[in-house]
Structure formats: C-alpha cells, structure tokens
PDB file of C-alpha atoms in Angstrom:
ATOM      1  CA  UNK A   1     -40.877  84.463 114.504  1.00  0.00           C
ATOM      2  CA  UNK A   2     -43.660  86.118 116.550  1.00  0.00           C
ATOM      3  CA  UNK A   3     -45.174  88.483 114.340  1.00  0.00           C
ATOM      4  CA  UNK A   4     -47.971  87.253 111.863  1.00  0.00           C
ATOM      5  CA  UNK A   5     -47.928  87.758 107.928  1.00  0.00           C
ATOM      6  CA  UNK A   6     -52.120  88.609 108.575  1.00  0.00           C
ATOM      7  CA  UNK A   7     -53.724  90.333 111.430  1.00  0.00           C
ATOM      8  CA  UNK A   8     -57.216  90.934 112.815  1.00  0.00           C
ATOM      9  CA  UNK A   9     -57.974  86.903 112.768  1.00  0.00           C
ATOM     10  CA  UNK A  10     -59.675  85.082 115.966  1.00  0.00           C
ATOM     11  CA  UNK A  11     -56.011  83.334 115.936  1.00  0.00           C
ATOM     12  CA  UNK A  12     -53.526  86.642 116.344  1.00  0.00           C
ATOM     13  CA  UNK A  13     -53.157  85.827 120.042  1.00  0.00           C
ATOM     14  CA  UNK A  14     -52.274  82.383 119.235  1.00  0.00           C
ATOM     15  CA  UNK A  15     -49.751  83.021 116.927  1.00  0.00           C
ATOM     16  CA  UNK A  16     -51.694  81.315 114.407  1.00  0.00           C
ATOM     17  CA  UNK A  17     -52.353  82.799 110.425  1.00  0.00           C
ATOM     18  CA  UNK A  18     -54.905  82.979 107.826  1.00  0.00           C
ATOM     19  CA  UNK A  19     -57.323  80.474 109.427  1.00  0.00           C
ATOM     20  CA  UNK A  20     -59.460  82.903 110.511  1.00  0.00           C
ATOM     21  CA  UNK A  21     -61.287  84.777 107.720  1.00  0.00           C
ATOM     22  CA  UNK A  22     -62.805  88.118 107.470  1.00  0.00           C
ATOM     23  CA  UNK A  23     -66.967  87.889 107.357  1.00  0.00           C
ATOM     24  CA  UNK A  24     -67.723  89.694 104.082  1.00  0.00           C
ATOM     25  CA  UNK A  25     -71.520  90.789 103.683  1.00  0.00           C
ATOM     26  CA  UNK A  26     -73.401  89.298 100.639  1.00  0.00           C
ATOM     27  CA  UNK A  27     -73.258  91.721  97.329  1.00  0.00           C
ATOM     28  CA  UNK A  28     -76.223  93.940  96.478  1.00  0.00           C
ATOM     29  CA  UNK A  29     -77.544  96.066  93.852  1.00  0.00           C
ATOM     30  CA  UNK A  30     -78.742  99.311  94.143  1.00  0.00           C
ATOM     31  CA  UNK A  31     -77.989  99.958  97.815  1.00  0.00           C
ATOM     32  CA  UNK A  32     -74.955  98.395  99.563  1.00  0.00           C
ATOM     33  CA  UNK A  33     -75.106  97.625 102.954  1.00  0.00           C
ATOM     34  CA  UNK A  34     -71.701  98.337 105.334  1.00  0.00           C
ATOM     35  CA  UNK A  35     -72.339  97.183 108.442  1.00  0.00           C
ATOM     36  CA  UNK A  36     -75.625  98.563 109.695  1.00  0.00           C
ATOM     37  CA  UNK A  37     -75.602 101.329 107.348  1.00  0.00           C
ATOM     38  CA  UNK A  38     -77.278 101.068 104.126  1.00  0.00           C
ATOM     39  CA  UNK A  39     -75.843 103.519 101.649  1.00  0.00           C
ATOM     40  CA  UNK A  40     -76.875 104.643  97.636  1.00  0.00           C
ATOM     41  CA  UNK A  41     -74.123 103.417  95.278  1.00  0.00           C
ATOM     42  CA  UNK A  42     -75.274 107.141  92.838  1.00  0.00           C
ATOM     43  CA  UNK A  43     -73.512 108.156  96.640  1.00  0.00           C
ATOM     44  CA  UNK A  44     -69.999 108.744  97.460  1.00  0.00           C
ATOM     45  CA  UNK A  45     -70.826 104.795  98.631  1.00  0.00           C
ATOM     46  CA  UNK A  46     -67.659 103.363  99.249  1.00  0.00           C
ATOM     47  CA  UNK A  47     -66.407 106.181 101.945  1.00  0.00           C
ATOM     48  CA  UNK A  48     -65.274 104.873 105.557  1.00  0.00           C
ATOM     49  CA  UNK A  49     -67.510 107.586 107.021  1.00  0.00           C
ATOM     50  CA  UNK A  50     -70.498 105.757 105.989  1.00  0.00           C
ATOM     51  CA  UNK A  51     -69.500 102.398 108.174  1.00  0.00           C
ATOM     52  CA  UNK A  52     -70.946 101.648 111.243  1.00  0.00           C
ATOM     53  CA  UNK A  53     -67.109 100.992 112.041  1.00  0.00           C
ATOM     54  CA  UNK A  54     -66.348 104.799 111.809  1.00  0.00           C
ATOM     55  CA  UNK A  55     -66.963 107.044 114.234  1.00  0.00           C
ATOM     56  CA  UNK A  56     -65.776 110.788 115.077  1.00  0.00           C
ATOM     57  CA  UNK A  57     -62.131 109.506 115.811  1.00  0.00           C
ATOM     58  CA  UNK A  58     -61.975 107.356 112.862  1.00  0.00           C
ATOM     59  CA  UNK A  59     -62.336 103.532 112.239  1.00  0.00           C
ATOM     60  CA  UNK A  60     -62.881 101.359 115.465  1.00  0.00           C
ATOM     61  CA  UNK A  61     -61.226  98.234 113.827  1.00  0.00           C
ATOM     62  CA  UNK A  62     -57.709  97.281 113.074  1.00  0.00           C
ATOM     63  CA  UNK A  63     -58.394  96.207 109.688  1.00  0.00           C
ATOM     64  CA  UNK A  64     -61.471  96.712 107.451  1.00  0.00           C
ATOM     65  CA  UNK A  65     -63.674  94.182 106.652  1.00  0.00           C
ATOM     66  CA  UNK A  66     -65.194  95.298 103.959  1.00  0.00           C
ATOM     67  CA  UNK A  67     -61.910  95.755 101.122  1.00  0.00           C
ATOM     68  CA  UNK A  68     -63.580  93.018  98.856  1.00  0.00           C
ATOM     69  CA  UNK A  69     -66.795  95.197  98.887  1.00  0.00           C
ATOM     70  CA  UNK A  70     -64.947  98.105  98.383  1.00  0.00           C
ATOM     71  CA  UNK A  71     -62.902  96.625  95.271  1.00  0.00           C
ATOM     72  CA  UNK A  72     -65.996  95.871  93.698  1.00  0.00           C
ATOM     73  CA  UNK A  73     -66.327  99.998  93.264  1.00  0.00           C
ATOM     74  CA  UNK A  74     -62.897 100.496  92.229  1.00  0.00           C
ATOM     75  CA  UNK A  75     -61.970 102.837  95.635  1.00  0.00           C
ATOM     76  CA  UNK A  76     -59.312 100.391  96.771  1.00  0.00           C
ATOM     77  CA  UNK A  77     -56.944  97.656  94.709  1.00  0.00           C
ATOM     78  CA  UNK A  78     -53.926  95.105  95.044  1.00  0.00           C
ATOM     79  CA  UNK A  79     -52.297  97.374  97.126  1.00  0.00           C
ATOM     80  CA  UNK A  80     -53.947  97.689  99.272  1.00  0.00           C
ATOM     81  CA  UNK A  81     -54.924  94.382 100.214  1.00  0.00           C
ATOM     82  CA  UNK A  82     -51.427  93.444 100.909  1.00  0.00           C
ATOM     83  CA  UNK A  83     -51.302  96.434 103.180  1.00  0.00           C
ATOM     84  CA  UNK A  84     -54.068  95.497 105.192  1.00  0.00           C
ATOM     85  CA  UNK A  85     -52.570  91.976 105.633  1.00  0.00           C
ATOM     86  CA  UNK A  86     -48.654  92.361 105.834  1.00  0.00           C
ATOM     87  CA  UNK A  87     -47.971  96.316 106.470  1.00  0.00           C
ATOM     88  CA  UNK A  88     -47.731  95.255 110.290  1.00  0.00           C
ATOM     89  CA  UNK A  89     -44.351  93.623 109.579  1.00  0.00           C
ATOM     90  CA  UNK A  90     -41.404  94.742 111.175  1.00  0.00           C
ATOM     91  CA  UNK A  91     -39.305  93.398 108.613  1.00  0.00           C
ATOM     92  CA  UNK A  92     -37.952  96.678 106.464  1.00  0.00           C
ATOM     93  CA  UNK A  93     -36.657  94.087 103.618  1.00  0.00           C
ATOM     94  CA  UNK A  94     -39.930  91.761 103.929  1.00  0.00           C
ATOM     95  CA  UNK A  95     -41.920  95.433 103.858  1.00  0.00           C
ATOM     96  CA  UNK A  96     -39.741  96.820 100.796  1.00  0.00           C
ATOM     97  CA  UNK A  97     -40.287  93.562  98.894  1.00  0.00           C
ATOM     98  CA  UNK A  98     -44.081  93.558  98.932  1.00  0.00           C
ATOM     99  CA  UNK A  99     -43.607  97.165  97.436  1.00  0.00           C
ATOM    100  CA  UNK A 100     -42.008  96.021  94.699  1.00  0.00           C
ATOM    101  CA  UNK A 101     -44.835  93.598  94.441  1.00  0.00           C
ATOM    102  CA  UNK A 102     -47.544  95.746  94.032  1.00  0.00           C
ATOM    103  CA  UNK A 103     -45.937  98.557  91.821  1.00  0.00           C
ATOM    104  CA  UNK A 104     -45.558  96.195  89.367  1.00  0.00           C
ATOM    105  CA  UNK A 105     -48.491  94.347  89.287  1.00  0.00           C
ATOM    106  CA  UNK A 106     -50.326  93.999  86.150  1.00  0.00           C
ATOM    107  CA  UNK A 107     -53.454  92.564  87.234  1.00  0.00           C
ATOM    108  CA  UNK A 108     -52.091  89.246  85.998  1.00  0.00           C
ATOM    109  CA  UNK A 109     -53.017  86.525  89.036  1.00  0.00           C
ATOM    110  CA  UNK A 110     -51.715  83.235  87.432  1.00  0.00           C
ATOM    111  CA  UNK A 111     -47.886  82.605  86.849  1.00  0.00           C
ATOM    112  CA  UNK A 112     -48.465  80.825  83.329  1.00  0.00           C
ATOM    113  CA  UNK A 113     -51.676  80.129  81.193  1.00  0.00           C
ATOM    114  CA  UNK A 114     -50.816  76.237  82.627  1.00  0.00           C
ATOM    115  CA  UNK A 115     -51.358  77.028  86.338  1.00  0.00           C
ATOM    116  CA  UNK A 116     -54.316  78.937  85.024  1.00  0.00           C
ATOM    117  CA  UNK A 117     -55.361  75.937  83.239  1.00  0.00           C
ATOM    118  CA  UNK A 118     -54.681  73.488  86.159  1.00  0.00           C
ATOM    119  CA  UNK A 119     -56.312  75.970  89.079  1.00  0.00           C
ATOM    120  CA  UNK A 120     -59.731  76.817  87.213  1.00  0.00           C
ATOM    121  CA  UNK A 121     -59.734  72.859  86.451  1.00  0.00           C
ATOM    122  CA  UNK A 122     -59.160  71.844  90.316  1.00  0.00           C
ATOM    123  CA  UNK A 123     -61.525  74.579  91.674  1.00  0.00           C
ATOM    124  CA  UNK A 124     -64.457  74.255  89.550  1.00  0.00           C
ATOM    125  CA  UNK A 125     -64.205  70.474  90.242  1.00  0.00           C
ATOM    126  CA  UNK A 126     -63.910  70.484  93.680  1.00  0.00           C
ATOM    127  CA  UNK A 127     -66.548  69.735  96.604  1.00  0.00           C
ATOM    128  CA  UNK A 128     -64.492  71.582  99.022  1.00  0.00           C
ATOM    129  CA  UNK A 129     -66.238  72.325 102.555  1.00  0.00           C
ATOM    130  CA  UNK A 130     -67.327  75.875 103.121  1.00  0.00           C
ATOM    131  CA  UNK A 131     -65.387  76.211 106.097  1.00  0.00           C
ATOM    132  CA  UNK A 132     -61.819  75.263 104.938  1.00  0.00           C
ATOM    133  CA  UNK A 133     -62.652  76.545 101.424  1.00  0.00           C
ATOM    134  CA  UNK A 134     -60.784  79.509 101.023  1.00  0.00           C
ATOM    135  CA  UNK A 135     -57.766  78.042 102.510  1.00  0.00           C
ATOM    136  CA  UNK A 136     -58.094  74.725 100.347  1.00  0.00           C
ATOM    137  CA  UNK A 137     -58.134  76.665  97.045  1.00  0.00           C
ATOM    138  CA  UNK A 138     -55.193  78.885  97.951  1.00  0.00           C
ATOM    139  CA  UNK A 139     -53.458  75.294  98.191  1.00  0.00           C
ATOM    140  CA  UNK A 140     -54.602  74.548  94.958  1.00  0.00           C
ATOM    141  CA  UNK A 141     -53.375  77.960  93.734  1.00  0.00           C
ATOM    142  CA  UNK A 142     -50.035  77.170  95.050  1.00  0.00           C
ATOM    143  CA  UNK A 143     -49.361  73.318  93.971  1.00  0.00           C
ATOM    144  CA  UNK A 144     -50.460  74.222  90.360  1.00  0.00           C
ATOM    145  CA  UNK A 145     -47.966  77.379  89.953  1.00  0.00           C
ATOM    146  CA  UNK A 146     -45.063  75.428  89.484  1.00  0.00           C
ATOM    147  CA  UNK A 147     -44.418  72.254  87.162  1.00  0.00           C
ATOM    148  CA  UNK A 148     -42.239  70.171  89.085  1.00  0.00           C
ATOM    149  CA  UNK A 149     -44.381  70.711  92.398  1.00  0.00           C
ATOM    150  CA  UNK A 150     -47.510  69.872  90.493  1.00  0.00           C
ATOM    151  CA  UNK A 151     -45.932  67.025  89.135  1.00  0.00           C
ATOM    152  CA  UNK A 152     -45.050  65.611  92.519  1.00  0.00           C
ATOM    153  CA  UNK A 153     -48.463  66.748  93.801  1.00  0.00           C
ATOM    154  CA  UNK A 154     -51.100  66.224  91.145  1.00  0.00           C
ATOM    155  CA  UNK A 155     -51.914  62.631  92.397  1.00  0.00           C
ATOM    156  CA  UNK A 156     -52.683  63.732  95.916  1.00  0.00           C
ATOM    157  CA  UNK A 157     -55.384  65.963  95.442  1.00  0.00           C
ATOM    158  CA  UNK A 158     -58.688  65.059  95.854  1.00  0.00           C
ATOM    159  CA  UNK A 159     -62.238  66.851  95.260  1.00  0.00           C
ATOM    160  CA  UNK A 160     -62.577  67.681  98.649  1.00  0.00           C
ATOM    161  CA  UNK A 161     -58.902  67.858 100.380  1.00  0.00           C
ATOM    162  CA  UNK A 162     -55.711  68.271  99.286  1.00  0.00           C
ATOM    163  CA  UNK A 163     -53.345  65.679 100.899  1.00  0.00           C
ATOM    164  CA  UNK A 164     -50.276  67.423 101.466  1.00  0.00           C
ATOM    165  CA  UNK A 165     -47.920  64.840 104.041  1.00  0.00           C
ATOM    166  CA  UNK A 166     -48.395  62.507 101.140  1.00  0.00           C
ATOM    167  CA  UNK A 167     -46.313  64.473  98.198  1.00  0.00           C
ATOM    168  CA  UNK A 168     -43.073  63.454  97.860  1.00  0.00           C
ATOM    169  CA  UNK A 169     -40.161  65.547  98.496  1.00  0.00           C
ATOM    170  CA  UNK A 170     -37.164  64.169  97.839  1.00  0.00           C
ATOM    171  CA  UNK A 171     -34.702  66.022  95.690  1.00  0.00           C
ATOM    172  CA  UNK A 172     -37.012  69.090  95.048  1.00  0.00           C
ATOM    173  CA  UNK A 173     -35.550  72.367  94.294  1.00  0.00           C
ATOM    174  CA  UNK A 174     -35.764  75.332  96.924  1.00  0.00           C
ATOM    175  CA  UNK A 175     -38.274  77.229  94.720  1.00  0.00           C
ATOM    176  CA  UNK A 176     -40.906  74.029  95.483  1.00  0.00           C
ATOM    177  CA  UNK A 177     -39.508  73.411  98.698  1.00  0.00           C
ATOM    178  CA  UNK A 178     -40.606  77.416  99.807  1.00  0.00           C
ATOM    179  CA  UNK A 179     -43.358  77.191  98.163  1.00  0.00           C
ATOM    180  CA  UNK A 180     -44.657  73.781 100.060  1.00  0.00           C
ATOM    181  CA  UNK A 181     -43.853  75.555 103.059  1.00  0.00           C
ATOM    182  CA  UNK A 182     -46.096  78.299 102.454  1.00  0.00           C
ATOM    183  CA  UNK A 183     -48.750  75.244 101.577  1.00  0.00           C
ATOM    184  CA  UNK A 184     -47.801  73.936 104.869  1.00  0.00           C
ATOM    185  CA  UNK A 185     -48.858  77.263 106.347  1.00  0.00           C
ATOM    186  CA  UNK A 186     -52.060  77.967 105.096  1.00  0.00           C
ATOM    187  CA  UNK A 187     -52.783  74.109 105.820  1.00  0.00           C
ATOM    188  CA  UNK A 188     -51.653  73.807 109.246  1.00  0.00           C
ATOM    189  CA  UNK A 189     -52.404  78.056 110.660  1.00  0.00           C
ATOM    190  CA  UNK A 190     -48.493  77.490 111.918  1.00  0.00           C
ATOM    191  CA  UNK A 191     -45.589  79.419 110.698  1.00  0.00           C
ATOM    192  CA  UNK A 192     -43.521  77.298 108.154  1.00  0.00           C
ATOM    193  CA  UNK A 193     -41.918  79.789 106.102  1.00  0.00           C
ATOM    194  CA  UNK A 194     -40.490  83.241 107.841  1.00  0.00           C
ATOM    195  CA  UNK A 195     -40.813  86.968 106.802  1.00  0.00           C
ATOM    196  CA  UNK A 196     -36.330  87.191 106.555  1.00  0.00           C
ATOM    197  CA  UNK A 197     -37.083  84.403 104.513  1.00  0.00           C
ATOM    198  CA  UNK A 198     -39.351  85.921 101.887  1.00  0.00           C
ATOM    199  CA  UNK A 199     -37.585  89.137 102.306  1.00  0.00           C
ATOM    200  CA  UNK A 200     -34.345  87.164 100.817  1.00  0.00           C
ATOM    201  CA  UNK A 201     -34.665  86.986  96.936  1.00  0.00           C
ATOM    202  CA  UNK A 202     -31.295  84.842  96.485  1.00  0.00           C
ATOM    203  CA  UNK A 203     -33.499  82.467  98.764  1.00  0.00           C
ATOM    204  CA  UNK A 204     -37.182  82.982  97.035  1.00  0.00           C
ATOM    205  CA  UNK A 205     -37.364  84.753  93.540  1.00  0.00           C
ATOM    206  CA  UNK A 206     -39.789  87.107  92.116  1.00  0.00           C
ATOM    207  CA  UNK A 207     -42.347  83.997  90.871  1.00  0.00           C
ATOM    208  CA  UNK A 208     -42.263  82.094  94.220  1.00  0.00           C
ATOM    209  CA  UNK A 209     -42.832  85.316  96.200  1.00  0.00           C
ATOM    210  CA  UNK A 210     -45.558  86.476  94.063  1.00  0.00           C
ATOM    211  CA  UNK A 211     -46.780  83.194  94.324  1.00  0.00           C
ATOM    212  CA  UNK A 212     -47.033  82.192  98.136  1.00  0.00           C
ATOM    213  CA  UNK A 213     -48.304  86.510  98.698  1.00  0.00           C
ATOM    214  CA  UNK A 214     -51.055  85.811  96.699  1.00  0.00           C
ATOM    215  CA  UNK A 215     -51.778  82.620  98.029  1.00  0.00           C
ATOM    216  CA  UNK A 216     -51.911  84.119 101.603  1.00  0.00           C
ATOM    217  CA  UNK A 217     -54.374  86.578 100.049  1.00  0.00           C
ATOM    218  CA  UNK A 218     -56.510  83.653  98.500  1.00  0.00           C
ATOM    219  CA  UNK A 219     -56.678  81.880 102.049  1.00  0.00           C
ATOM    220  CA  UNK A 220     -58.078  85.087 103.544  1.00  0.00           C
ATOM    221  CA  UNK A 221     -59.822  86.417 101.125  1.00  0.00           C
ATOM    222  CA  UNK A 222     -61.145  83.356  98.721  1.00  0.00           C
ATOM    223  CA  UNK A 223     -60.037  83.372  95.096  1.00  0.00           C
ATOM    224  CA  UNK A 224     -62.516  86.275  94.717  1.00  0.00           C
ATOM    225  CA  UNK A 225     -59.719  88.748  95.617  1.00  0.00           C
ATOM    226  CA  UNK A 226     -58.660  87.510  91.502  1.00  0.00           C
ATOM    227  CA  UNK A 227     -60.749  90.141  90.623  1.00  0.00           C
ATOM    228  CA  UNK A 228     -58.903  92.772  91.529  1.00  0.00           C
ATOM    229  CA  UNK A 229     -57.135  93.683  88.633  1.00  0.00           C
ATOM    230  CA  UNK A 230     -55.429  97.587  89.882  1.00  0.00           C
TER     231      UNK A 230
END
C-alpha cells in the first residue's frame, strides 16, 4: 500500500506514518496566539482567516496545525480530526467506514471502564521520553483495550518503553492479532496493517476499528485529543 493513513508528517515522502507529529503552540488565556497572529478569544478567535497560514487564496498548508487549539473553543470536533488525518484515502470502503465512526461517536474514548482503568494507570506511571511520547501512550491505549492482548502484554511494559517483539503470540485471535499490527505501526512508522484491511468489518469489527483509529489519533495528536468529546 502506498498511500498513508496520516499526512503532512516530515515522513510522507518516505512512506512512513504517525512518527512525525504536528508542533502545537502552548495554551493561553486571554489572547491565543495562531501562528504569528495574536487574536482576542471575546473575537471570532478560532477563524482560519486569523492564521498566519491563511492568505487571500485560502490556507497555505495541507493540514492545519492548530485542530487541538481549535477544539479547545468548540469550532471543530472528532470529525474532524479523522478528516484531517485519513480523508486522503482512496479507499471508498476504508473512507465510508470512518463515517460511520464519527456519526456515532459519543464522546466515549475508552472501550470498557477496564481499559480505562489500565490506560490512566500505565500513563500516569510512566517516565516516557518526550520525543516518542505520544506514540508510546497510543501503544498503551491499544494493549490495554482488549483482555486477552493485555493479558499476553501486561508483563512487557515498562515505565519508559513498551516492549512489543517480546509478547507472545501464539494462538491469539484476529481481533488481537489486528490490533498488534496497528501497535506494530505506530512503533515501527511502517505499514503493518492496510486501509482494505480496516475497511473489511468481517476482518476487524466495530471495537478493534474504533480502537486502532483512535490510537492513530493518540500517536499524532497525544492522548490530549481525549478531550474532544463532539
């Protein structure tokens, strides 16, 4: 497969994914800065007209930069997030599937109150590095979603890596087996796991999709994009 799940990433020419992450500006209060504009948030703050980005015809960048920020304000949501990363698919049934996603998202980020349990636990113990952070906790997201994956992978997780060659995988089911590829992914910035792939739900079901999306959101964005809640 030679088109990426997430573009506008040092890595689209290599054909790599996700280990590139957008440079989000620090948050403020009272003015909010978007790129070298500084703009009131009493303001219609959160337009695109306002970023040093935009210019007379339109935005000068592929994908914006600045969706986290403009979350915070309530101007963009789920949506549109997975737009910004996925929408340049060519895959109609890959395309169609992520629509189903998002129309029926509930704001709900966790698959059970147990991977909820088990993620928060992980993260807020972790000493992850700041460079591979994002990615690491979107691997975290991933091997605590499902119980027999977690079971297999709970003992090869340390504070500041996750170990993934050294989980065990015989005789796992194909729900574990997708979602280790998509772990494999994020890990490695290779393809593992293809669009036709998700697209197929007799292949992946609803829960592992949802799943390994939102984890490729998490490894862009950090698990701040489990804010967004519309």
């Amino acid at each position: 497969m030679s088109r990426y799940f997430m573009y506008g990433t040092s890595l689209q020419e290599s054909e790599q994914m996700m280990m590139s992450v957008p440079n989000f500006l620090p948050r403020t209060k009272g003015m909010f800065i978007m790129g070298q504009k500084t703009i009131d948030e009493k303001e219609e703050f959160k337009r695109c007209i306002y970023c040093s980005e935009y210019s007379k015809g339109g935005c000068r960048t592929a994908h914006c930069p600045y969706l986290l920020d403009r979350a915070d304000f309530g101007q963009i949501g789920y949506a549109d997030f997975i737009k910004d990363s996925f929408w340049d698919s060519d895959d109609f049934f890959f395309k169609k599937r992520l629509r189903g996603l998002f129309r029926s998202f509930t704001g709900e980020w966790f698959m059970s109150s147990y991977h909820k349990d088990r993620y928060l636990c992980l993260a807020q113990g972790s000493a992850l590095l700041q460079s591979t952070k994002k990615q690491n906790l979107a691997l975290l997201y991933l091997l605590t979603a499902n119980e027999q994956l977690w079971n297999r992978a709970k003992d090869h997780i340390y504070p500041n890596k996750t170990a993934l060659l050294e989980i065990p995988l015989t005789g796992i089911n194909t729900t574990c087996y997708a979602l280790f590829q998509a772990a494999k992914t994020i890990a490695s910035g290779k393809l593992h796991i293809k669009e036709n792939e998700l697209a197929d739900k007799t292949l992946i079901g609803e829960v592992a999709f949802k799943t390994i999306i939102q984890s490729f959101l998490i490894a862009r964005y950090g698990d701040e994009i489990m804010t967004v809640k519309q």
